[in-house]
Amino acid sequence: MTVTTGYLYTQLHTAVVTDTGVNNLMSMFYTPNIKVYRGIDNYIRIEFKNRDQKRVVMTDHTANIIIMDKENSVAYVERALTAIDPRRGLFEATITEGDLLNLDAKFYSYSLKVTNPEGRTSPAYADDNYSANGTLEVTEGMYPAFKESTTEAFGGGNTGSTIAIDPYINRNTAQHTAQVYFSSAFTGSLEIQGSINPSNSIQNADFTTISTTNYTDQTDNAYINFTGVYSAVRFVRTTTSGTLSQVLYRP
């Protein structure tokens, strides 16, 4: 029997705060990237130390993490850190699923802002060279990237374009969904056709009818579900009156 091991651990990163009474006996020239995953809430521990790599008492201090895209000069997220053990300089950053919803999977910069009991704000550094920015990587990790539905707007006539599919994605489940939109009361039909031939060599004769749905004075959006392993599908509209404006299709 094959055994797979999964590791549960907390990301712990060090941030350096200035301390004029320390002679920098130990240097930290590099800090690992923070890695966060779309689709879940991410919890990152931040441990504040001085330049001698000793823990700093952070009682009555507050701290914020800021995620930014320096190339585009945009700050996307700023979140207050939660104090876990301020006497040991230990805080936690929570980057939620919603925070990452509109961020592309790529590398960003982050900074840490610390406010002392007197209200003075200063940066916490990513290393001993006074680098105020660290690197944060957003990755899909937990789930695949969202892929938009294919839109068929019948720009070339009543027979829609050929929509190529990767049959291996659906495999045995092979569930397909089509959302049908009407811009005026529609009477007519929508035929769904499919082909199992290689998608780079499909001809009109290669398509067969999967289903035909009839509508009478239809104005509300409708949906159609069907199953089957196909290499391509297309939609054929037959109009008596009104307008079937578009179909959003998802394999």
CSV table of C-alpha atoms in Angstrom, one decimal:
chain,number,residue,atom,x,y,z
A,1,MET,CA,0.0,0.0,0.0
A,2,THR,CA,1.3,3.4,-0.9
A,3,VAL,CA,1.4,5.9,1.9
A,4,THR,CA,1.5,9.7,1.3
A,5,THR,CA,2.6,12.0,4.0
A,6,GLY,CA,1.1,15.5,4.4
A,7,TYR,CA,2.9,18.1,6.5
A,8,LEU,CA,1.0,20.6,8.7
A,9,TYR,CA,3.1,23.5,9.7
A,10,THR,CA,2.8,27.2,10.1
A,11,GLN,CA,4.7,29.6,7.9
A,12,LEU,CA,7.1,31.6,10.2
A,13,HIS,CA,8.9,34.6,8.9
A,14,THR,CA,11.3,37.0,10.7
A,15,ALA,CA,11.1,40.8,10.4
A,16,VAL,CA,13.8,43.1,11.8
A,17,VAL,CA,13.1,46.2,13.7
A,18,THR,CA,15.8,48.8,14.5
A,19,ASP,CA,17.4,48.9,17.9
A,20,THR,CA,20.1,51.5,18.4
A,21,GLY,CA,21.5,49.6,21.4
A,22,VAL,CA,22.4,46.5,19.3
A,23,ASN,CA,25.8,46.2,17.5
A,24,ASN,CA,24.6,43.8,14.9
A,25,LEU,CA,26.5,40.7,16.1
A,26,MET,CA,24.5,38.4,13.8
A,27,SER,CA,23.3,39.3,10.3
A,28,MET,CA,20.3,38.1,8.4
A,29,PHE,CA,20.9,38.7,4.7
A,30,TYR,CA,18.0,36.8,3.3
A,31,THR,CA,14.4,36.0,4.3
A,32,PRO,CA,12.3,33.3,2.5
A,33,ASN,CA,9.4,34.3,0.3
A,34,ILE,CA,5.9,34.3,1.9
A,35,LYS,CA,3.7,31.9,-0.1
A,36,VAL,CA,-0.1,32.2,-0.1
A,37,TYR,CA,-2.7,30.1,-1.9
A,38,ARG,CA,-5.8,31.2,-3.7
A,39,GLY,CA,-9.0,29.5,-2.6
A,40,ILE,CA,-8.3,29.3,1.2
A,41,ASP,CA,-7.5,31.6,4.1
A,42,ASN,CA,-3.7,31.9,4.8
A,43,TYR,CA,-2.2,32.4,8.2
A,44,ILE,CA,1.5,33.6,8.4
A,45,ARG,CA,3.4,34.0,11.6
A,46,ILE,CA,5.7,37.1,11.8
A,47,GLU,CA,8.4,37.1,14.5
A,48,PHE,CA,9.9,40.5,15.1
A,49,LYS,CA,13.6,40.5,16.1
A,50,ASN,CA,16.4,43.1,16.4
A,51,ARG,CA,19.6,43.1,14.4
A,52,ASP,CA,21.2,40.8,16.9
A,53,GLN,CA,18.4,38.2,16.0
A,54,LYS,CA,17.0,38.5,19.5
A,55,ARG,CA,13.2,38.7,20.1
A,56,VAL,CA,11.7,42.2,20.6
A,57,VAL,CA,9.0,42.9,23.1
A,58,MET,CA,6.1,44.3,21.1
A,59,THR,CA,3.6,44.9,23.9
A,60,ASP,CA,1.3,47.8,23.0
A,61,HIS,CA,2.7,47.8,19.5
A,62,THR,CA,0.5,47.3,16.4
A,63,ALA,CA,1.6,46.1,13.0
A,64,ASN,CA,0.2,45.9,9.5
A,65,ILE,CA,1.1,43.9,6.4
A,66,ILE,CA,0.7,45.6,3.0
A,67,ILE,CA,0.7,43.6,-0.3
A,68,MET,CA,1.6,45.6,-3.4
A,69,ASP,CA,2.5,45.4,-7.0
A,70,LYS,CA,5.6,47.7,-7.3
A,71,GLU,CA,5.7,47.4,-11.1
A,72,ASN,CA,2.2,48.9,-11.4
A,73,SER,CA,2.5,51.1,-8.2
A,74,VAL,CA,-0.7,49.6,-6.7
A,75,ALA,CA,-1.3,48.5,-3.0
A,76,TYR,CA,-3.9,45.8,-3.1
A,77,VAL,CA,-4.3,44.6,0.5
A,78,GLU,CA,-3.5,46.1,4.0
A,79,ARG,CA,-4.3,44.0,7.0
A,80,ALA,CA,-3.6,44.4,10.7
A,81,LEU,CA,-1.6,41.7,12.3
A,82,THR,CA,-3.0,39.8,15.3
A,83,ALA,CA,-0.8,39.7,18.4
A,84,ILE,CA,-0.1,36.1,19.3
A,85,ASP,CA,2.6,36.6,22.0
A,86,PRO,CA,3.7,40.3,21.9
A,87,ARG,CA,6.3,39.8,24.7
A,88,ARG,CA,8.1,37.4,22.3
A,89,GLY,CA,7.4,39.7,19.3
A,90,LEU,CA,5.1,37.1,17.7
A,91,PHE,CA,2.2,38.2,15.5
A,92,GLU,CA,0.1,36.6,12.8
A,93,ALA,CA,-1.1,37.9,9.4
A,94,THR,CA,-4.3,36.6,8.0
A,95,ILE,CA,-4.6,36.8,4.2
A,96,THR,CA,-8.1,35.7,3.3
A,97,GLU,CA,-9.5,33.9,0.3
A,98,GLY,CA,-11.3,37.2,-0.6
A,99,ASP,CA,-8.1,39.2,-0.4
A,100,LEU,CA,-6.6,37.1,-3.2
A,101,LEU,CA,-9.8,36.7,-5.3
A,102,ASN,CA,-8.8,39.4,-7.8
A,103,LEU,CA,-5.0,38.9,-7.7
A,104,ASP,CA,-3.2,37.0,-10.4
A,105,ALA,CA,-1.0,34.1,-9.5
A,106,LYS,CA,2.5,35.8,-9.5
A,107,PHE,CA,5.1,37.5,-7.3
A,108,TYR,CA,4.2,40.6,-5.3
A,109,SER,CA,6.0,42.7,-2.7
A,110,TYR,CA,5.0,43.0,0.9
A,111,SER,CA,5.9,45.4,3.6
A,112,LEU,CA,5.4,45.5,7.4
A,113,LYS,CA,4.4,48.7,9.2
A,114,VAL,CA,4.9,48.9,12.9
A,115,THR,CA,3.4,51.6,15.2
A,116,ASN,CA,4.8,52.0,18.7
A,117,PRO,CA,2.8,53.1,21.9
A,118,GLU,CA,3.7,56.8,21.1
A,119,GLY,CA,2.0,56.5,17.7
A,120,ARG,CA,5.3,56.6,15.7
A,121,THR,CA,5.3,54.4,12.6
A,122,SER,CA,8.3,52.7,11.2
A,123,PRO,CA,9.0,49.9,8.8
A,124,ALA,CA,10.0,46.4,9.8
A,125,TYR,CA,12.8,45.2,7.5
A,126,ALA,CA,13.0,41.9,5.5
A,127,ASP,CA,16.8,41.7,6.3
A,128,ASP,CA,19.6,43.5,8.0
A,129,ASN,CA,20.3,45.7,4.9
A,130,TYR,CA,17.2,47.8,5.6
A,131,SER,CA,15.1,46.3,2.8
A,132,ALA,CA,11.6,47.3,3.6
A,133,ASN,CA,10.0,44.9,1.1
A,134,GLY,CA,9.9,41.2,1.0
A,135,THR,CA,8.5,38.9,-1.7
A,136,LEU,CA,5.1,37.3,-1.5
A,137,GLU,CA,4.1,34.6,-4.0
A,138,VAL,CA,0.4,34.1,-4.8
A,139,THR,CA,-0.2,30.6,-6.3
A,140,GLU,CA,-3.2,28.6,-7.4
A,141,GLY,CA,-2.1,25.7,-5.4
A,142,MET,CA,-5.3,24.5,-3.8
A,143,TYR,CA,-7.6,24.7,-6.8
A,144,PRO,CA,-7.2,25.1,-10.5
A,145,ALA,CA,-7.4,28.6,-12.0
A,146,PHE,CA,-10.9,29.7,-12.8
A,147,LYS,CA,-11.6,29.5,-16.6
A,148,GLU,CA,-14.4,31.6,-18.1
A,149,SER,CA,-17.2,30.0,-20.0
A,150,THR,CA,-17.1,30.0,-23.7
A,151,THR,CA,-19.5,32.6,-25.3
A,152,GLU,CA,-21.4,31.7,-28.5
A,153,ALA,CA,-23.0,34.9,-29.8
A,154,PHE,CA,-23.8,33.5,-33.3
A,155,GLY,CA,-21.7,36.3,-35.0
A,156,GLY,CA,-21.3,34.1,-38.1
A,157,GLY,CA,-25.0,33.1,-38.5
A,158,ASN,CA,-27.3,30.6,-36.9
A,159,THR,CA,-24.7,27.9,-36.8
A,160,GLY,CA,-22.2,28.6,-34.1
A,161,SER,CA,-18.5,28.2,-34.2
A,162,THR,CA,-16.8,24.9,-33.3
A,163,ILE,CA,-15.8,24.8,-29.7
A,164,ALA,CA,-12.9,22.5,-29.1
A,165,ILE,CA,-12.9,20.5,-25.8
A,166,ASP,CA,-10.2,18.4,-24.0
A,167,PRO,CA,-12.1,15.1,-23.6
A,168,TYR,CA,-9.7,13.9,-20.9
A,169,ILE,CA,-10.7,16.7,-18.5
A,170,ASN,CA,-14.3,15.4,-17.9
A,171,ARG,CA,-13.5,11.7,-18.4
A,172,ASN,CA,-16.3,9.5,-17.2
A,173,THR,CA,-18.4,12.3,-15.6
A,174,ALA,CA,-18.5,14.3,-18.8
A,175,GLN,CA,-21.0,16.9,-17.5
A,176,HIS,CA,-21.7,19.9,-19.8
A,177,THR,CA,-23.7,23.1,-19.0
A,178,ALA,CA,-25.1,25.7,-21.4
A,179,GLN,CA,-26.8,28.9,-20.2
A,180,VAL,CA,-29.1,30.4,-22.9
A,181,TYR,CA,-29.8,34.1,-23.0
A,182,PHE,CA,-32.7,35.9,-24.9
A,183,SER,CA,-32.8,39.6,-25.8
A,184,SER,CA,-36.5,39.4,-26.9
A,185,ALA,CA,-39.3,36.9,-26.7
A,186,PHE,CA,-37.9,34.0,-28.6
A,187,THR,CA,-39.8,31.2,-30.5
A,188,GLY,CA,-37.7,28.6,-32.1
A,189,SER,CA,-35.2,26.0,-31.1
A,190,LEU,CA,-31.6,25.4,-30.0
A,191,GLU,CA,-29.8,22.3,-31.2
A,192,ILE,CA,-26.6,21.1,-29.5
A,193,GLN,CA,-24.3,19.1,-31.8
A,194,GLY,CA,-21.1,17.2,-30.8
A,195,SER,CA,-18.3,15.4,-32.5
A,196,ILE,CA,-15.7,12.8,-31.3
A,197,ASN,CA,-13.3,13.3,-34.2
A,198,PRO,CA,-10.0,15.1,-33.5
A,199,SER,CA,-10.8,18.8,-33.1
A,200,ASN,CA,-8.2,19.9,-35.6
A,201,SER,CA,-9.9,18.0,-38.5
A,202,ILE,CA,-13.6,18.3,-37.8
A,203,GLN,CA,-15.9,18.8,-40.8
A,204,ASN,CA,-19.7,19.7,-40.8
A,205,ALA,CA,-20.5,16.0,-41.5
A,206,ASP,CA,-18.7,14.9,-38.3
A,207,PHE,CA,-21.3,16.5,-36.0
A,208,THR,CA,-24.3,14.6,-34.6
A,209,THR,CA,-27.2,16.0,-32.7
A,210,ILE,CA,-26.9,15.7,-28.9
A,211,SER,CA,-30.2,17.5,-28.0
A,212,THR,CA,-32.8,19.9,-29.4
A,213,THR,CA,-34.7,22.3,-27.1
A,214,ASN,CA,-37.8,24.2,-28.3
A,215,TYR,CA,-38.8,27.6,-27.0
A,216,THR,CA,-42.1,29.5,-27.2
A,217,ASP,CA,-42.0,33.3,-26.4
A,218,GLN,CA,-39.1,32.6,-24.1
A,219,THR,CA,-37.6,35.7,-22.3
A,220,ASP,CA,-36.1,34.3,-19.1
A,221,ASN,CA,-32.6,32.8,-19.2
A,222,ALA,CA,-32.6,29.0,-19.5
A,223,TYR,CA,-30.0,26.3,-19.0
A,224,ILE,CA,-29.3,22.9,-20.5
A,225,ASN,CA,-27.3,20.1,-19.0
A,226,PHE,CA,-26.0,17.2,-21.0
A,227,THR,CA,-23.4,14.5,-20.7
A,228,GLY,CA,-21.0,12.8,-23.1
A,229,VAL,CA,-17.3,12.7,-24.0
A,230,TYR,CA,-16.8,14.9,-27.1
A,231,SER,CA,-13.8,16.6,-28.7
A,232,ALA,CA,-16.0,19.5,-29.9
A,233,VAL,CA,-19.5,20.9,-29.7
A,234,ARG,CA,-21.4,23.6,-31.4
A,235,PHE,CA,-24.8,25.3,-31.1
A,236,VAL,CA,-27.3,25.7,-34.0
A,237,ARG,CA,-30.1,28.3,-33.6
A,238,THR,CA,-33.4,28.1,-35.5
A,239,THR,CA,-35.5,31.3,-35.2
A,240,THR,CA,-39.2,31.7,-35.8
A,241,SER,CA,-39.5,35.1,-34.0
A,242,GLY,CA,-37.6,37.0,-31.4
A,243,THR,CA,-33.9,36.7,-30.5
A,244,LEU,CA,-31.8,34.1,-28.8
A,245,SER,CA,-28.8,36.3,-28.2
A,246,GLN,CA,-26.1,34.1,-26.8
A,247,VAL,CA,-25.1,30.8,-25.1
A,248,LEU,CA,-22.5,30.5,-22.4
A,249,TYR,CA,-21.0,27.0,-22.5
A,250,ARG,CA,-18.9,25.2,-19.9
A,251,PRO,CA,-17.6,21.6,-20.3
